[in-house]
Amino acid sequence: MVNKKSSDKTAAAKTTSKKAAVKHIGLVKNDSWLEPFEPAIQGRHDHAVWKINQLTQNGKKSLTDFASGHFYYGLHKLSRGWVFREWAPNATEIYLVGDFNNWQESERYKCKRIEGTGNWELRLSEKALKHGDLYKMHVHWNGGEGERIPAWCRRVVQDEETKIFSAQVWNPATPYVWKKKTFKAKTNPLLIYECHIGMGQDAEKVGTYTEFRENVLPRIKEDGYNCIQIMAIQEHPYYGSFGYHVSSFFAPSSRFGTPEELKALIDEAHCLGIAVIMDIVHSHAVKNEIEGLGNLAGDPNQYFYPGDRHEHPAWDSLCFDYGKDEVIHFLLSNCRYWLGEFHFDGFRFDGVTSMLYYSHGLGEAFTGYGDYFNGGEDDNAICYLTLANKLIHEENPHAITIAEEVSGMPGLAAKFEDGGFGFDYRMAMNIPDYWIKTIKELKDEEWKPSSIFWEVKNRRPDEKTISYCESHDQALVGDKTIIFRLIDADMYWHFKKGDENEVAHRGIALHKMIRLVTLAAINGGYLNFMGNEFGHPEWIDFPREGNGWSYKYARRQWNLVDNKDLCYHWLGDFDREMLRVVKGQKNFNQTPVEEIWHNDGDQILAFKRGDLIFVFNFSPSHSYTDYGFLVPTGSYDVVLNTDSKAFGGNGLADDTMTHFTNYDPLYVNDHKEWLKLYVPARSAVVLKKN
């Protein structure tokens, strides 16, 4: 007779043993709340593995080998003559027209279809084209024809009078010679200066690569940033699109200068120890047909999804069909091209949320994990992003990839092997939203240090983030930068030293504190948009009909921070010292953020990282004498104080004195003692253990 209780115990033990033996994918191991969605996560991973095997012929070649379209397509100078190729399966005839044939079709410049493919080819003698010639394709298809700029062209220019864009033969007699042939950035932590070449000058005009290299790079170096993130590099017809309506994906914008001048900028940055990443747009494309890919050869869906998914409902643009191998080939080759040809150190991928979901994330709340795995995700786009990260790091193991993503999709910045997408970082887009909401909706007396601390640390532990208070998004016309939200019009009348009113004093103090607490809690990197470090007073408004095509607000007024009679330099000087302090802590990213104390009533927050202790008093009116914190026993020196007169503060504390901890027998075994400080209202101090 079988003992039922004994049998049940044995069965239960077997079940428990089976559960213990289950091997979860890494992403789920790190977050047990993802267990219900593990099949979906595993499915996405398996899909990417399958696609990689398909594209690499089961490992016979690499993703790098696959992403080599830019060496084949487009216009290339050979040892003898020229070759031009284009992928246009719907075309019936293609001619090159340009300066070389008076823009008329001719047999000499007629392309031939490569049999059995959608590719077209034209071979020409060396004298048939010359450097600087303007050209286009004249494409015929059943039922129509039109002039088009080749999809793979590397140089596009706009006629100043007619405003018409054309491709340009680019084959300078002297190729650019790199001073710094290899480069590996020191990015622990990664400190990003987000910038735009055209608006990087004081003058009311479009700035150039050369002006940026000569005038702005030295500022960035002096300020202490170790990476620049350049916007609007890929050619775009409308300057005011901020570079987000791309027409020619392989052409660096000629409105800023030549490809060689862009290379010189990147080379100089590398010589200064500064990494250069590119704001790459693979989330959509401009609708323009003559300049862009919208209707290259009579097939509007050649590069883009058909039907309801063809157009982006909010951006007036076209959505790539990531399910087509030819589109993946185009976009992956684009990644490799910018890395190889221009020595970019990586990319910030724009609009990732829009790529991930059929809804583009519009109208979605994303309140729970189920919202990321409910069938509304574009598996093709997820696969493409995963492949892009694999390729980029295959091409350059030290490359930096960042996802601009607002929904909170788990795994974006997790390793591919763990079921993640493989980005190195994701943008902490919750933080600027939090600061805007706090400044707009709460009185100063209602700011809660516990909420602030939670928000700047709110991230997945297995994914590195780029924290920031504000980016270019908050500086655009129609929105407000933090300094403008704090001070507004008083900046125009009370930002001269000696003329500050209470509104200006408050804004100067909080501007520094907001930046310091955001930077101090990072787990990967920190980002600042050009000029915001010194409280740039104007919004960004590109030339348009509504402002009389003015460049007044599409520039950066460096003269303001250079003027020692104005308050701006206080903020700029503080930003520089803030970065210096953080970089002075070895392996800052690897040091845990340990809370020491918070009291929402007092509005006090204190936490430590390594040898650094950060203390914040957000109260607008209460200063505290001998406010005590339990810290590791020892002595501490002040290394940064927002209230220092050097940064526009009141200078109420003596920062020259060394602070010694006070013995308390209750905490002897914890090796902790009391550190007592004078903490003025609306100020923050950083101390370093000796």
XYZ file of C-alpha atoms in Angstrom:
690
model
C 0.000 0.000 0.000
C 1.367 3.376 -0.952
C 1.692 6.000 1.780
C -0.239 8.947 0.226
C 1.324 11.638 2.411
C 4.801 10.343 1.643
C 3.947 10.198 -2.070
C 2.614 13.767 -2.044
C 5.781 14.998 -0.349
C 7.930 13.256 -2.953
C 5.902 14.796 -5.801
C 6.109 18.224 -4.198
C 9.849 17.855 -3.795
C 10.190 16.922 -7.460
C 8.091 19.943 -8.470
C 10.199 22.250 -6.308
C 13.341 20.743 -7.763
C 12.061 21.350 -11.290
C 11.247 24.975 -10.465
C 14.695 25.474 -8.986
C 16.241 24.039 -12.111
C 14.467 26.466 -14.431
C 16.994 28.734 -16.133
C 15.602 32.172 -16.716
C 16.937 34.528 -19.354
C 19.177 37.175 -17.782
C 16.667 39.987 -18.056
C 14.155 37.966 -16.038
C 16.776 36.867 -13.510
C 17.404 40.532 -12.770
C 13.697 41.361 -12.477
C 11.327 38.626 -11.329
C 8.324 40.803 -12.240
C 9.149 40.008 -15.861
C 8.603 36.257 -15.400
C 5.066 36.265 -16.876
C 6.508 37.841 -20.032
C 9.570 35.656 -20.400
C 8.198 33.840 -23.470
C 7.811 37.178 -25.243
C 11.305 38.291 -24.228
C 12.767 34.973 -25.315
C 10.794 35.182 -28.564
C 12.230 38.596 -29.375
C 15.724 37.331 -28.658
C 15.202 34.234 -30.802
C 13.819 36.385 -33.617
C 16.981 38.510 -33.593
C 19.199 35.402 -33.522
C 17.264 33.959 -36.467
C 17.584 37.184 -38.436
C 21.314 37.417 -37.724
C 21.781 33.856 -38.931
C 19.776 34.612 -42.057
C 21.739 37.780 -42.886
C 25.132 36.227 -42.123
C 24.409 32.902 -43.835
C 24.552 31.105 -40.508
C 27.799 32.706 -39.493
C 29.680 32.346 -42.759
C 30.080 36.115 -42.690
C 29.571 38.813 -40.065
C 26.960 41.514 -39.613
C 29.722 43.932 -40.563
C 30.093 42.117 -43.879
C 26.354 42.367 -44.437
C 26.235 46.089 -43.591
C 28.477 47.104 -46.467
C 25.949 48.597 -48.863
C 27.651 51.982 -48.875
C 30.676 50.423 -50.559
C 28.495 49.062 -53.365
C 25.670 51.552 -53.882
C 26.025 55.226 -54.674
C 28.700 56.944 -56.744
C 32.279 55.690 -56.410
C 35.572 56.676 -58.008
C 37.477 53.629 -59.214
C 41.098 53.328 -60.266
C 39.793 53.831 -63.794
C 36.574 55.752 -64.084
C 33.408 55.813 -62.033
C 30.626 53.442 -61.041
C 27.120 54.373 -59.895
C 24.572 51.933 -58.456
C 21.067 52.294 -57.034
C 18.430 49.929 -55.673
C 15.185 50.819 -57.481
C 13.190 47.643 -58.275
C 10.158 49.555 -59.587
C 12.107 51.682 -62.087
C 11.947 51.039 -65.828
C 14.778 53.423 -66.791
C 17.311 55.497 -64.837
C 19.541 58.251 -66.234
C 22.090 60.428 -64.493
C 21.534 64.074 -65.379
C 23.607 67.020 -64.258
C 26.182 69.668 -65.046
C 28.029 67.175 -67.209
C 25.162 66.748 -69.760
C 23.181 69.985 -69.369
C 20.649 68.123 -67.231
C 19.398 66.200 -70.274
C 18.957 62.444 -70.628
C 21.600 60.811 -72.806
C 22.584 57.249 -73.648
C 26.049 57.793 -72.237
C 24.588 58.326 -68.762
C 21.874 55.660 -68.920
C 21.970 53.002 -66.192
C 21.521 49.294 -66.851
C 19.442 47.002 -64.702
C 21.508 44.185 -63.226
C 19.666 41.088 -64.349
C 17.635 39.285 -61.721
C 17.874 42.118 -59.193
C 16.331 45.481 -58.420
C 19.740 47.101 -58.814
C 20.868 49.517 -61.532
C 24.442 50.251 -62.569
C 26.278 52.828 -64.662
C 29.994 52.745 -65.444
C 31.652 55.910 -66.737
C 35.078 57.030 -67.887
C 37.234 59.129 -65.610
C 36.476 62.308 -67.580
C 32.709 61.782 -67.553
C 32.426 63.360 -64.074
C 34.514 65.748 -62.045
C 34.664 66.866 -58.436
C 31.927 69.396 -57.665
C 29.528 68.432 -60.488
C 25.865 68.589 -59.514
C 23.645 65.676 -60.517
C 20.416 63.755 -59.947
C 18.749 60.622 -61.200
C 15.980 60.938 -63.773
C 13.863 57.905 -62.973
C 11.132 56.414 -65.145
C 8.496 53.975 -63.936
C 5.227 52.658 -65.296
C 2.937 55.661 -65.314
C 5.414 58.338 -64.316
C 8.884 59.832 -64.063
C 10.798 62.356 -61.970
C 14.130 63.711 -60.837
C 15.426 62.140 -57.647
C 18.468 62.417 -55.409
C 20.116 58.968 -55.106
C 19.353 57.205 -51.826
C 23.001 56.398 -51.094
C 24.603 59.703 -52.135
C 27.163 61.169 -49.760
C 26.952 64.835 -50.634
C 23.882 67.016 -51.166
C 23.916 70.793 -51.618
C 21.231 73.448 -51.872
C 21.278 76.264 -54.386
C 21.143 79.529 -52.438
C 18.865 81.235 -54.966
C 16.527 78.496 -56.177
C 16.657 76.517 -52.879
C 16.772 73.327 -54.981
C 18.783 70.399 -53.609
C 21.101 68.337 -55.816
C 23.583 65.552 -55.279
C 27.192 66.580 -55.779
C 30.159 64.601 -57.038
C 32.600 64.634 -54.127
C 36.137 63.480 -54.832
C 38.604 66.011 -53.411
C 42.145 65.827 -54.732
C 43.512 65.441 -51.203
C 41.555 63.047 -48.968
C 41.396 63.944 -45.287
C 44.319 62.567 -43.239
C 43.361 61.727 -39.659
C 45.640 62.981 -36.899
C 44.049 60.591 -34.403
C 43.533 57.331 -36.265
C 42.224 55.387 -33.260
C 40.424 56.707 -30.215
C 38.918 55.325 -27.024
C 37.114 57.791 -24.827
C 37.435 57.921 -21.046
C 33.774 58.012 -20.181
C 33.381 56.995 -16.548
C 31.119 58.808 -16.124
C 29.899 59.821 -19.580
C 29.389 63.596 -19.595
C 27.561 64.626 -22.748
C 27.379 68.095 -24.265
C 24.394 68.000 -26.630
C 24.974 70.480 -29.428
C 23.886 71.751 -32.833
C 26.491 73.004 -35.308
C 24.325 75.595 -37.036
C 23.182 77.352 -33.876
C 26.551 77.065 -32.133
C 27.624 80.640 -32.916
C 26.834 84.079 -31.507
C 26.217 85.503 -34.975
C 22.691 85.449 -36.439
C 23.459 82.904 -39.158
C 24.099 79.210 -39.746
C 27.344 78.232 -38.043
C 29.887 75.923 -39.664
C 31.833 72.804 -38.724
C 35.018 74.874 -38.741
C 33.603 77.611 -36.503
C 32.369 74.989 -34.074
C 35.789 73.307 -34.039
C 37.614 76.573 -33.463
C 35.206 78.358 -31.121
C 33.030 75.844 -29.270
C 35.174 72.728 -28.828
C 37.665 74.587 -26.583
C 34.767 75.678 -24.359
C 33.495 72.113 -24.080
C 36.971 70.872 -23.168
C 37.428 73.604 -20.564
C 33.997 72.921 -19.084
C 34.925 69.289 -18.486
C 32.556 67.372 -20.756
C 34.060 64.229 -22.314
C 31.537 63.642 -25.091
C 29.607 65.731 -27.585
C 26.332 64.590 -29.074
C 25.842 66.380 -32.385
C 22.345 66.914 -33.721
C 21.191 67.446 -37.304
C 24.148 65.846 -39.099
C 22.181 63.826 -41.677
C 21.003 66.051 -44.526
C 17.532 67.518 -44.052
C 15.707 69.901 -46.414
C 14.123 72.075 -43.711
C 16.590 73.657 -41.293
C 13.849 74.215 -38.727
C 13.201 70.474 -38.389
C 16.230 70.364 -36.046
C 17.527 67.572 -38.274
C 14.670 65.175 -37.576
C 13.200 65.117 -41.113
C 16.099 63.424 -42.871
C 16.219 63.214 -46.649
C 19.725 61.904 -47.412
C 20.881 59.467 -44.756
C 24.489 59.148 -45.937
C 25.145 62.852 -46.544
C 26.454 65.126 -43.759
C 24.564 68.392 -43.942
C 26.355 70.674 -46.381
C 24.813 73.811 -44.860
C 27.515 73.484 -42.165
C 30.432 72.830 -44.527
C 32.236 69.990 -46.276
C 32.707 66.355 -45.203
C 36.401 67.090 -44.635
C 35.502 69.918 -42.269
C 33.254 67.572 -40.285
C 36.091 65.043 -40.126
C 38.450 67.774 -38.893
C 35.970 68.654 -36.136
C 35.726 65.027 -34.976
C 39.492 64.584 -35.246
C 40.126 67.667 -33.119
C 37.610 66.489 -30.529
C 39.451 63.177 -30.306
C 42.759 64.997 -29.893
C 41.154 66.812 -26.942
C 39.978 63.509 -25.447
C 36.334 64.149 -26.328
C 34.159 61.400 -27.808
C 31.738 62.349 -30.593
C 28.381 60.655 -30.970
C 25.756 61.407 -33.554
C 22.043 61.947 -33.094
C 20.972 59.365 -35.687
C 17.447 59.308 -37.112
C 16.279 55.856 -38.167
C 12.805 56.201 -36.690
C 11.292 57.934 -39.738
C 12.112 59.905 -42.884
C 10.973 63.115 -44.530
C 7.989 62.817 -46.899
C 9.668 64.860 -49.646
C 9.842 62.904 -52.896
C 12.305 65.002 -54.907
C 14.849 65.281 -52.076
C 14.104 62.127 -50.101
C 13.048 58.492 -50.272
C 9.296 59.108 -50.317
C 8.768 57.919 -53.891
C 12.175 57.074 -55.277
C 10.992 55.086 -58.293
C 7.214 55.128 -58.405
C 6.816 52.815 -55.393
C 6.004 54.802 -52.230
C 6.486 51.616 -50.204
C 9.985 50.792 -51.403
C 11.488 51.778 -48.042
C 8.349 52.296 -45.977
C 5.447 50.385 -44.506
C 2.330 50.224 -46.702
C -1.217 51.153 -45.764
C -2.128 52.662 -42.407
C 1.439 52.314 -41.140
C 2.972 54.310 -44.005
C 2.836 57.764 -42.404
C 3.581 58.841 -38.868
C 0.372 60.439 -37.574
C 2.136 63.026 -35.399
C 5.380 63.797 -37.213
C 4.236 64.250 -40.845
C 6.863 61.748 -41.940
C 7.256 58.217 -43.318
C 7.826 55.029 -41.311
C 10.516 52.579 -42.388
C 9.508 48.983 -43.070
C 11.906 47.172 -40.740
C 10.605 43.831 -41.995
C 12.378 44.217 -45.357
C 15.935 42.903 -45.582
C 16.764 45.681 -48.052
C 15.678 48.320 -45.518
C 17.673 46.641 -42.748
C 20.615 46.575 -45.164
C 20.211 50.303 -45.845
C 19.972 51.296 -42.178
C 22.691 48.985 -40.846
C 25.017 50.136 -43.625
C 24.201 53.680 -42.564
C 25.374 52.942 -39.010
C 28.598 51.401 -40.241
C 29.195 54.250 -42.704
C 29.149 56.989 -40.046
C 31.413 54.953 -37.758
C 33.939 54.130 -40.457
C 33.961 57.154 -42.735
C 33.703 59.872 -40.071
C 35.030 58.087 -36.959
C 31.920 58.822 -34.901
C 32.110 57.052 -31.542
C 28.494 55.973 -31.512
C 24.917 57.134 -31.725
C 21.979 58.441 -29.802
C 19.022 56.778 -31.531
C 16.156 59.219 -31.877
C 12.491 58.315 -31.495
C 12.908 54.756 -30.239
C 9.459 54.762 -28.615
C 7.913 55.543 -31.978
C 9.705 52.562 -33.493
C 8.747 50.056 -30.798
C 4.955 50.288 -30.978
C 2.377 50.151 -33.739
C 0.786 53.143 -31.976
C 4.179 54.938 -31.887
C 3.487 55.248 -28.163
C 0.860 57.916 -28.839
C -1.956 57.905 -26.311
C -0.371 55.042 -24.354
C -0.085 55.243 -20.568
C 2.459 52.448 -19.933
C 1.401 51.915 -16.335
C 2.434 48.263 -16.009
C 4.711 45.616 -17.512
C 1.829 44.169 -19.462
C 1.750 47.310 -21.598
C 5.143 46.357 -23.056
C 4.040 42.859 -24.058
C 0.433 43.162 -25.173
C 0.923 42.528 -28.888
C 1.162 46.197 -29.797
C 4.912 46.043 -30.385
C 6.598 46.109 -33.790
C 8.779 42.993 -33.653
C 10.502 44.052 -36.878
C 11.648 47.343 -35.342
C 12.704 45.605 -32.126
C 14.761 43.177 -34.197
C 16.336 46.015 -36.206
C 17.386 47.942 -33.081
C 18.900 44.781 -31.614
C 20.824 44.117 -34.825
C 21.966 47.732 -34.988
C 23.505 47.460 -31.534
C 25.151 44.147 -32.406
C 26.614 45.618 -35.592
C 27.827 48.862 -34.000
C 29.678 47.039 -31.237
C 31.029 44.512 -33.721
C 32.430 47.388 -35.767
C 33.715 49.257 -32.694
C 33.677 47.454 -29.317
C 34.103 50.804 -27.557
C 31.185 52.477 -29.340
C 28.471 54.244 -27.349
C 24.782 53.669 -28.101
C 21.950 55.513 -26.366
C 18.210 54.994 -26.723
C 15.899 58.004 -26.581
C 12.836 56.185 -25.277
C 9.999 57.440 -23.115
C 7.775 54.402 -22.482
C 10.172 52.542 -20.185
C 10.442 49.369 -22.285
C 12.416 46.866 -20.140
C 15.688 45.593 -21.554
C 16.620 48.445 -23.887
C 19.993 48.941 -22.223
C 20.449 45.316 -21.183
C 22.895 42.967 -22.863
C 21.775 41.068 -25.935
C 22.826 37.802 -24.254
C 20.422 38.594 -21.399
C 17.506 39.170 -23.745
C 18.048 42.904 -24.041
C 18.306 45.226 -27.022
C 22.009 45.901 -26.416
C 22.034 49.696 -25.998
C 24.754 50.953 -23.652
C 22.485 53.582 -22.127
C 18.907 54.779 -22.148
C 17.751 58.358 -21.598
C 16.230 58.998 -18.149
C 13.362 60.990 -19.644
C 11.411 60.935 -16.384
C 13.817 63.386 -14.753
C 13.221 66.518 -16.892
C 9.482 65.843 -16.762
C 9.719 65.685 -12.968
C 11.605 68.973 -12.699
C 9.150 70.742 -14.994
C 6.190 69.443 -12.990
C 7.809 70.365 -9.669
C 8.703 73.910 -10.705
C 5.287 74.514 -12.302
C 3.002 72.966 -9.696
C 4.655 73.081 -6.262
C 5.525 75.944 -3.968
C 9.125 75.905 -2.796
C 7.959 74.871 0.673
C 6.369 71.753 -0.849
C 9.458 70.345 -2.542
C 10.074 66.948 -0.937
C 13.630 65.603 -0.796
C 12.310 62.033 -0.620
C 10.493 62.505 -3.933
C 13.504 64.199 -5.532
C 15.837 61.422 -4.417
C 13.488 58.693 -5.642
C 13.058 60.361 -9.037
C 16.742 60.876 -9.812
C 17.389 57.224 -8.840
C 14.308 55.733 -10.535
C 15.784 53.281 -13.031
C 16.247 49.613 -13.714
C 19.327 48.356 -11.811
C 20.622 46.352 -14.788
C 20.424 49.252 -17.266
C 22.661 52.315 -17.364
C 20.964 55.642 -17.988
C 21.807 59.148 -19.134
C 20.357 61.524 -16.554
C 19.591 65.120 -17.424
C 17.615 68.087 -16.143
C 16.803 69.407 -19.595
C 17.817 68.816 -23.201
C 17.104 70.626 -26.460
C 13.456 69.529 -26.118
C 12.892 71.873 -23.183
C 14.661 74.752 -24.942
C 12.408 74.851 -28.014
C 9.998 77.707 -28.612
C 6.677 76.827 -27.007
C 8.429 75.220 -24.047
C 10.684 76.694 -21.353
C 14.144 75.961 -20.041
C 14.585 75.503 -16.299
C 16.162 78.950 -15.905
C 13.224 80.576 -17.694
C 10.716 78.670 -15.589
C 12.509 79.885 -12.470
C 13.183 83.523 -13.417
C 11.286 84.266 -16.642
C 11.307 87.909 -17.787
C 13.291 89.048 -14.729
C 16.356 87.623 -16.512
C 16.184 90.567 -18.890
C 16.246 93.163 -16.114
C 17.901 91.579 -13.082
C 20.784 89.439 -14.291
C 23.519 92.014 -13.910
C 25.682 91.674 -10.828
C 24.314 93.936 -8.114
C 20.911 94.241 -9.788
C 19.570 90.790 -8.892
C 16.152 90.685 -7.282
C 14.746 87.870 -5.125
C 13.402 86.041 -8.189
C 16.865 86.006 -9.776
C 18.537 84.909 -6.527
C 16.066 82.032 -6.189
C 16.557 80.964 -9.805
C 20.347 81.043 -9.581
C 20.302 78.950 -6.398
C 17.836 76.311 -7.618
C 19.418 76.045 -11.065
C 22.631 74.864 -9.384
C 20.915 72.557 -6.901
C 18.753 70.866 -9.539
C 21.806 70.108 -11.648
C 23.902 68.900 -8.745
C 21.360 66.431 -7.349
C 20.646 65.076 -10.843
C 24.328 64.579 -11.668
C 25.247 63.225 -8.237
C 22.784 60.309 -8.522
C 23.711 59.095 -12.037
C 24.447 55.449 -12.812
C 25.845 55.960 -16.304
C 26.038 59.462 -17.673
C 24.812 63.051 -17.586
C 23.680 65.292 -20.440
C 23.448 69.042 -20.868
C 22.244 70.970 -23.897
C 24.557 73.639 -25.284
C 24.224 76.869 -23.329
C 21.919 75.544 -20.623
C 24.908 75.111 -18.310
C 25.050 78.904 -17.942
C 21.312 79.524 -18.097
C 20.994 80.648 -21.707
C 18.170 83.205 -21.668
C 16.520 82.604 -25.031
C 14.451 79.754 -26.423
C 15.299 78.095 -29.735
C 13.284 79.238 -32.728
C 14.658 78.438 -36.156
C 14.118 80.775 -39.118
C 10.562 80.454 -40.414
C 7.884 82.531 -42.044
C 6.311 83.340 -38.674
C 9.448 85.092 -37.390
C 10.487 86.706 -40.655
C 13.131 84.025 -41.292
C 15.181 85.384 -38.417
C 18.219 83.697 -36.864
C 17.940 85.729 -33.659
C 16.850 82.721 -31.588
C 18.727 80.029 -33.545
C 22.099 80.756 -31.981
C 23.960 80.665 -28.655
C 24.960 83.936 -27.028
C 28.397 83.035 -25.687
C 29.024 86.730 -25.046
C 26.689 86.504 -22.050
C 28.717 83.896 -20.172
C 31.960 85.643 -21.135
C 30.760 88.917 -19.584
C 31.924 88.908 -15.947
C 29.519 91.758 -15.158
C 26.550 89.422 -15.700
C 25.289 86.522 -13.571
C 25.523 83.900 -16.313
C 29.178 83.142 -15.673
C 28.359 82.140 -12.079
C 26.225 79.284 -13.407
C 28.807 78.315 -16.024
C 31.613 78.346 -13.444
C 29.541 76.196 -11.097
C 28.793 73.681 -13.857
C 32.511 73.338 -14.549
C 33.385 72.801 -10.888
C 30.488 70.376 -10.440
C 31.846 68.154 -13.224
C 35.375 68.419 -11.840
C 34.266 67.170 -8.423
C 32.414 64.191 -9.863
C 35.298 63.261 -12.163
C 37.619 63.455 -9.152
C 35.862 60.505 -7.509
C 37.445 57.346 -8.931
C 34.957 55.006 -10.614
C 32.076 57.329 -9.759
C 29.557 55.193 -11.656
C 30.525 52.084 -9.726
C 30.136 53.710 -6.306
C 26.683 53.029 -4.840
C 24.305 55.877 -4.061
C 23.770 55.485 -0.303
C 21.167 57.594 1.455
C 22.359 59.107 4.709
C 19.290 61.080 5.675
C 16.181 62.792 4.434
C 13.572 64.830 6.242
C 10.728 66.216 4.168
C 9.706 68.578 6.965
C 13.133 70.164 7.093
C 13.538 69.677 3.309
C 16.974 68.164 3.918
C 18.575 65.370 1.854
C 21.991 63.779 2.295
C 23.625 60.856 0.493
C 27.110 59.570 -0.185
C 29.050 58.115 -3.086
C 32.500 56.790 -2.262
C 34.362 59.537 -0.421
C 31.848 62.225 -1.381
C 28.920 63.361 0.749
C 26.162 65.457 -0.856
C 23.938 67.579 1.403
C 20.930 69.547 0.125
C 18.665 72.017 1.897
C 15.703 72.744 -0.369
C 13.956 74.930 2.198
C 13.542 78.479 0.858
C 13.671 80.055 4.320
C 15.159 77.757 6.986
C 18.896 77.572 7.577
C 20.139 74.978 10.058
C 23.016 75.173 12.510
C 24.777 71.963 13.611
C 22.513 69.755 11.533
C 23.826 66.257 12.211
C 24.420 63.307 9.881
C 25.816 59.866 10.712
C 28.756 59.307 8.373
C 31.939 57.202 8.288
C 34.346 58.374 10.975
C 36.962 60.870 9.870
C 37.503 64.408 8.655
C 35.843 66.107 5.690
C 36.652 69.103 3.525
C 34.195 71.123 1.468
C 34.901 70.650 -2.259
C 31.816 72.409 -3.657
C 29.180 74.736 -2.257
C 26.326 76.166 -4.311
C 26.139 79.047 -1.813
C 29.713 80.144 -2.501
C 30.056 83.764 -3.578
C 32.123 82.490 -6.511
C 28.893 80.990 -7.871
C 26.530 83.843 -7.031
C 25.622 82.597 -3.552
C 25.597 84.359 -0.202
C 28.797 82.808 1.124
C 27.284 82.160 4.536
C 29.423 79.140 5.445
C 33.172 78.967 5.996
C 34.253 76.458 3.351
C 37.934 76.647 4.340
C 37.473 74.748 7.587
C 37.907 70.982 7.949
C 34.918 69.217 9.496
C 35.654 66.464 12.039
C 33.108 63.852 13.034
C 31.901 63.678 16.651
C 32.139 60.463 18.663
C 28.963 58.615 19.632
C 29.344 55.316 21.566
C 26.093 53.990 20.076
C 27.644 53.762 16.609
C 31.188 52.624 17.375
C 30.652 49.210 15.809
C 29.269 50.865 12.647
C 32.407 53.035 12.388
C 30.163 56.066 12.156
C 30.098 59.392 13.945
C 28.137 62.632 13.744
C 29.049 65.207 11.144
C 27.490 68.528 12.114
C 27.087 71.241 9.536
C 25.685 74.700 9.065
C 23.350 74.289 6.089
C 21.985 77.582 4.711
C 18.551 77.746 3.114
C 18.310 76.823 -0.560
C 21.853 75.526 -0.857
C 23.861 72.348 -1.302
C 27.344 71.340 -0.233
C 29.664 68.512 -1.255
C 32.255 67.233 1.218
C 35.116 64.816 0.621
C 36.520 62.445 3.210
C 40.219 62.887 3.904
